[in-house]
């Protein structure tokens, strides 16, 4: 029946949300290290096997996801930027709307971000998710500049960009840190900071 896939996807989304919400509640109540996946599954009224089906990365993934959305959004920020917008400006704008850099965080997002920043395992996992986007960002930078994905300069740029969220998270002035990073990146890659670098 045509409606079956839609219903199935809605049920999957509801299960994912229940697990993620339960994990966040328990972590905030008792601390990340004092909560087991069995307790999270029990709070969400599901099985541990179901938890790992939806979140193979375990406890960290329950808070931060698996990186797929992050990578897709990051590359889209470059590919779908407005005509005439410099690549570096598009990347800075994207990062400014994520995590601790997002000034418009709602209360739940703020609690989640604060939990990540105060929990070494979560912060390390978040950094891994960002740096895991290196290949994808290097490829899209190559597409936008007409250069080879093997160009070491582009990989260096991708790596610097993807370390920025972790640097900003450790700073008392996250947005100031973001601006400082991108000022330096503009000096190293001026062709990607210029408005004449348009989409092709």
PDB file of N, CA and C in Angstrom, residues 58-110:
ATOM      1  N   UNK A  58      26.607   3.824  19.320  1.00  0.00           N
ATOM      2  CA  UNK A  58      26.413   3.722  20.760  1.00  0.00           C
ATOM      3  C   UNK A  58      26.055   5.035  21.426  1.00  0.00           C
ATOM      4  N   UNK A  59      26.516   5.201  22.658  1.00  0.00           N
ATOM      5  CA  UNK A  59      26.103   6.334  23.484  1.00  0.00           C
ATOM      6  C   UNK A  59      26.427   7.685  22.850  1.00  0.00           C
ATOM      7  N   UNK A  60      27.606   7.810  22.264  1.00  0.00           N
ATOM      8  CA  UNK A  60      27.980   9.091  21.658  1.00  0.00           C
ATOM      9  C   UNK A  60      27.041   9.455  20.512  1.00  0.00           C
ATOM     10  N   UNK A  61      26.715   8.461  19.697  1.00  0.00           N
ATOM     11  CA  UNK A  61      25.864   8.705  18.538  1.00  0.00           C
ATOM     12  C   UNK A  61      24.450   9.121  18.940  1.00  0.00           C
ATOM     13  N   UNK A  62      24.002   8.686  20.114  1.00  0.00           N
ATOM     14  CA  UNK A  62      22.673   9.070  20.594  1.00  0.00           C
ATOM     15  C   UNK A  62      22.567  10.582  20.783  1.00  0.00           C
ATOM     16  N   UNK A  63      23.677  11.215  21.077  1.00  0.00           N
ATOM     17  CA  UNK A  63      23.688  12.666  21.266  1.00  0.00           C
ATOM     18  C   UNK A  63      24.064  13.391  19.977  1.00  0.00           C
ATOM     19  N   UNK A  64      24.999  12.816  19.215  1.00  0.00           N
ATOM     20  CA  UNK A  64      25.600  13.543  18.099  1.00  0.00           C
ATOM     21  C   UNK A  64      25.308  12.973  16.717  1.00  0.00           C
ATOM     22  N   UNK A  65      24.617  11.832  16.642  1.00  0.00           N
ATOM     23  CA  UNK A  65      24.336  11.240  15.348  1.00  0.00           C
ATOM     24  C   UNK A  65      25.549  10.523  14.786  1.00  0.00           C
ATOM     25  N   UNK A  66      25.468  10.165  13.499  1.00  0.00           N
ATOM     26  CA  UNK A  66      26.542   9.369  12.897  1.00  0.00           C
ATOM     27  C   UNK A  66      27.392  10.148  11.903  1.00  0.00           C
ATOM     28  N   UNK A  67      27.109  11.413  11.722  1.00  0.00           N
ATOM     29  CA  UNK A  67      27.917  12.236  10.826  1.00  0.00           C
ATOM     30  C   UNK A  67      27.377  12.383   9.423  1.00  0.00           C
ATOM     31  N   UNK A  68      26.408  11.555   9.032  1.00  0.00           N
ATOM     32  CA  UNK A  68      25.893  11.615   7.660  1.00  0.00           C
ATOM     33  C   UNK A  68      25.220  12.955   7.369  1.00  0.00           C
ATOM     34  N   UNK A  69      24.385  13.407   8.308  1.00  0.00           N
ATOM     35  CA  UNK A  69      23.706  14.699   8.116  1.00  0.00           C
ATOM     36  C   UNK A  69      24.717  15.827   8.088  1.00  0.00           C
ATOM     37  N   UNK A  70      25.709  15.739   8.958  1.00  0.00           N
ATOM     38  CA  UNK A  70      26.751  16.764   9.053  1.00  0.00           C
ATOM     39  C   UNK A  70      27.488  16.904   7.710  1.00  0.00           C
ATOM     40  N   UNK A  71      27.900  15.760   7.158  1.00  0.00           N
ATOM     41  CA  UNK A  71      28.632  15.782   5.893  1.00  0.00           C
ATOM     42  C   UNK A  71      27.766  16.316   4.761  1.00  0.00           C
ATOM     43  N   UNK A  72      26.520  15.879   4.704  1.00  0.00           N
ATOM     44  CA  UNK A  72      25.619  16.341   3.642  1.00  0.00           C
ATOM     45  C   UNK A  72      25.381  17.847   3.741  1.00  0.00           C
ATOM     46  N   UNK A  73      25.172  18.345   4.957  1.00  0.00           N
ATOM     47  CA  UNK A  73      24.922  19.775   5.142  1.00  0.00           C
ATOM     48  C   UNK A  73      26.160  20.607   4.831  1.00  0.00           C
ATOM     49  N   UNK A  74      27.314  20.090   5.224  1.00  0.00           N
ATOM     50  CA  UNK A  74      28.581  20.797   4.989  1.00  0.00           C
ATOM     51  C   UNK A  74      28.843  20.960   3.497  1.00  0.00           C
ATOM     52  N   UNK A  75      28.727  19.879   2.751  1.00  0.00           N
ATOM     53  CA  UNK A  75      29.000  19.967   1.317  1.00  0.00           C
ATOM     54  C   UNK A  75      27.929  20.790   0.597  1.00  0.00           C
ATOM     55  N   UNK A  76      26.685  20.698   1.067  1.00  0.00           N
ATOM     56  CA  UNK A  76      25.621  21.497   0.461  1.00  0.00           C
ATOM     57  C   UNK A  76      25.858  22.986   0.689  1.00  0.00           C
ATOM     58  N   UNK A  77      26.447  23.342   1.825  1.00  0.00           N
ATOM     59  CA  UNK A  77      26.728  24.749   2.123  1.00  0.00           C
ATOM     60  C   UNK A  77      27.654  25.349   1.073  1.00  0.00           C
ATOM     61  N   UNK A  78      28.540  24.526   0.532  1.00  0.00           N
ATOM     62  CA  UNK A  78      29.447  24.999  -0.519  1.00  0.00           C
ATOM     63  C   UNK A  78      28.765  24.926  -1.883  1.00  0.00           C
ATOM     64  N   UNK A  79      28.209  23.777  -2.209  1.00  0.00           N
ATOM     65  CA  UNK A  79      27.618  23.585  -3.540  1.00  0.00           C
ATOM     66  C   UNK A  79      26.419  24.495  -3.794  1.00  0.00           C
ATOM     67  N   UNK A  80      25.624  24.753  -2.752  1.00  0.00           N
ATOM     68  CA  UNK A  80      24.370  25.475  -2.935  1.00  0.00           C
ATOM     69  C   UNK A  80      24.431  26.906  -2.428  1.00  0.00           C
ATOM     70  N   UNK A  81      25.632  27.425  -2.236  1.00  0.00           N
ATOM     71  CA  UNK A  81      25.760  28.798  -1.759  1.00  0.00           C
ATOM     72  C   UNK A  81      25.228  29.776  -2.813  1.00  0.00           C
ATOM     73  N   UNK A  82      24.755  30.952  -2.402  1.00  0.00           N
ATOM     74  CA  UNK A  82      24.245  31.927  -3.366  1.00  0.00           C
ATOM     75  C   UNK A  82      25.321  32.347  -4.367  1.00  0.00           C
ATOM     76  N   UNK A  83      24.905  32.667  -5.552  1.00  0.00           N
ATOM     77  CA  UNK A  83      25.822  33.096  -6.608  1.00  0.00           C
ATOM     78  C   UNK A  83      26.694  34.249  -6.110  1.00  0.00           C
ATOM     79  N   UNK A  84      27.986  34.116  -6.324  1.00  0.00           N
ATOM     80  CA  UNK A  84      28.911  35.171  -5.941  1.00  0.00           C
ATOM     81  C   UNK A  84      29.430  35.090  -4.520  1.00  0.00           C
ATOM     82  N   UNK A  85      28.874  34.194  -3.714  1.00  0.00           N
ATOM     83  CA  UNK A  85      29.331  34.045  -2.332  1.00  0.00           C
ATOM     84  C   UNK A  85      30.650  33.282  -2.306  1.00  0.00           C
ATOM     85  N   UNK A  86      31.685  33.845  -1.680  1.00  0.00           N
ATOM     86  CA  UNK A  86      32.954  33.128  -1.610  1.00  0.00           C
ATOM     87  C   UNK A  86      32.817  31.803  -0.855  1.00  0.00           C
ATOM     88  N   UNK A  87      33.607  30.833  -1.248  1.00  0.00           N
ATOM     89  CA  UNK A  87      33.560  29.521  -0.609  1.00  0.00           C
ATOM     90  C   UNK A  87      33.811  29.632   0.892  1.00  0.00           C
ATOM     91  N   UNK A  88      34.832  30.400   1.269  1.00  0.00           N
ATOM     92  CA  UNK A  88      35.150  30.517   2.699  1.00  0.00           C
ATOM     93  C   UNK A  88      34.029  31.199   3.473  1.00  0.00           C
ATOM     94  N   UNK A  89      33.372  32.157   2.850  1.00  0.00           N
ATOM     95  CA  UNK A  89      32.238  32.817   3.515  1.00  0.00           C
ATOM     96  C   UNK A  89      31.097  31.829   3.736  1.00  0.00           C
ATOM     97  N   UNK A  90      30.860  30.974   2.749  1.00  0.00           N
ATOM     98  CA  UNK A  90      29.803  29.960   2.876  1.00  0.00           C
ATOM     99  C   UNK A  90      30.132  28.983   4.001  1.00  0.00           C
ATOM    100  N   UNK A  91      31.380  28.570   4.086  1.00  0.00           N
ATOM    101  CA  UNK A  91      31.779  27.645   5.144  1.00  0.00           C
ATOM    102  C   UNK A  91      31.705  28.297   6.510  1.00  0.00           C
ATOM    103  N   UNK A  92      32.125  29.544   6.612  1.00  0.00           N
ATOM    104  CA  UNK A  92      32.035  30.242   7.895  1.00  0.00           C
ATOM    105  C   UNK A  92      30.573  30.367   8.332  1.00  0.00           C
ATOM    106  N   UNK A  93      29.704  30.725   7.397  1.00  0.00           N
ATOM    107  CA  UNK A  93      28.287  30.855   7.727  1.00  0.00           C
ATOM    108  C   UNK A  93      27.688  29.539   8.179  1.00  0.00           C
ATOM    109  N   UNK A  94      28.093  28.458   7.530  1.00  0.00           N
ATOM    110  CA  UNK A  94      27.598  27.145   7.930  1.00  0.00           C
ATOM    111  C   UNK A  94      28.026  26.819   9.351  1.00  0.00           C
ATOM    112  N   UNK A  95      29.303  26.982   9.659  1.00  0.00           N
ATOM    113  CA  UNK A  95      29.797  26.655  10.999  1.00  0.00           C
ATOM    114  C   UNK A  95      29.182  27.561  12.062  1.00  0.00           C
ATOM    115  N   UNK A  96      28.888  28.807  11.701  1.00  0.00           N
ATOM    116  CA  UNK A  96      28.304  29.745  12.663  1.00  0.00           C
ATOM    117  C   UNK A  96      26.908  29.324  13.108  1.00  0.00           C
ATOM    118  N   UNK A  97      26.300  28.399  12.374  1.00  0.00           N
ATOM    119  CA  UNK A  97      24.969  27.928  12.739  1.00  0.00           C
ATOM    120  C   UNK A  97      24.966  26.574  13.406  1.00  0.00           C
ATOM    121  N   UNK A  98      26.145  26.100  13.828  1.00  0.00           N
ATOM    122  CA  UNK A  98      26.255  24.763  14.421  1.00  0.00           C
ATOM    123  C   UNK A  98      26.759  24.835  15.858  1.00  0.00           C
ATOM    124  N   UNK A  99      26.213  23.953  16.681  1.00  0.00           N
ATOM    125  CA  UNK A  99      26.715  23.769  18.037  1.00  0.00           C
ATOM    126  C   UNK A  99      26.843  25.037  18.845  1.00  0.00           C
ATOM    127  N   UNK A 100      27.970  25.181  19.528  1.00  0.00           N
ATOM    128  CA  UNK A 100      28.190  26.315  20.422  1.00  0.00           C
ATOM    129  C   UNK A 100      28.252  27.631  19.653  1.00  0.00           C
ATOM    130  N   UNK A 101      28.498  27.582  18.357  1.00  0.00           N
ATOM    131  CA  UNK A 101      28.591  28.798  17.545  1.00  0.00           C
ATOM    132  C   UNK A 101      27.226  29.368  17.174  1.00  0.00           C
ATOM    133  N   UNK A 102      26.179  28.595  17.346  1.00  0.00           N
ATOM    134  CA  UNK A 102      24.827  29.014  16.974  1.00  0.00           C
ATOM    135  C   UNK A 102      24.244  29.915  18.063  1.00  0.00           C
ATOM    136  N   UNK A 103      24.094  31.182  17.763  1.00  0.00           N
ATOM    137  CA  UNK A 103      23.569  32.135  18.745  1.00  0.00           C
ATOM    138  C   UNK A 103      22.078  31.932  19.008  1.00  0.00           C
ATOM    139  N   UNK A 104      21.382  31.287  18.082  1.00  0.00           N
ATOM    140  CA  UNK A 104      19.934  31.130  18.194  1.00  0.00           C
ATOM    141  C   UNK A 104      19.520  29.752  18.698  1.00  0.00           C
ATOM    142  N   UNK A 105      20.412  29.100  19.440  1.00  0.00           N
ATOM    143  CA  UNK A 105      20.089  27.766  19.950  1.00  0.00           C
ATOM    144  C   UNK A 105      18.862  27.808  20.857  1.00  0.00           C
ATOM    145  N   UNK A 106      17.953  26.835  20.680  1.00  0.00           N
ATOM    146  CA  UNK A 106      16.835  26.722  21.599  1.00  0.00           C
ATOM    147  C   UNK A 106      17.343  26.045  22.881  1.00  0.00           C
ATOM    148  N   UNK A 107      16.544  26.071  23.961  1.00  0.00           N
ATOM    149  CA  UNK A 107      17.025  25.529  25.240  1.00  0.00           C
ATOM    150  C   UNK A 107      17.510  24.086  25.160  1.00  0.00           C
ATOM    151  N   UNK A 108      16.809  23.229  24.399  1.00  0.00           N
ATOM    152  CA  UNK A 108      17.238  21.831  24.306  1.00  0.00           C
ATOM    153  C   UNK A 108      18.574  21.715  23.579  1.00  0.00           C
ATOM    154  N   UNK A 109      18.711  22.483  22.513  1.00  0.00           N
ATOM    155  CA  UNK A 109      19.978  22.480  21.768  1.00  0.00           C
ATOM    156  C   UNK A 109      21.120  22.981  22.662  1.00  0.00           C
ATOM    157  N   UNK A 110      20.836  23.991  23.467  1.00  0.00           N
ATOM    158  CA  UNK A 110      21.856  24.529  24.373  1.00  0.00           C
ATOM    159  C   UNK A 110      22.271  23.479  25.401  1.00  0.00           C
TER     160      UNK A 110
END
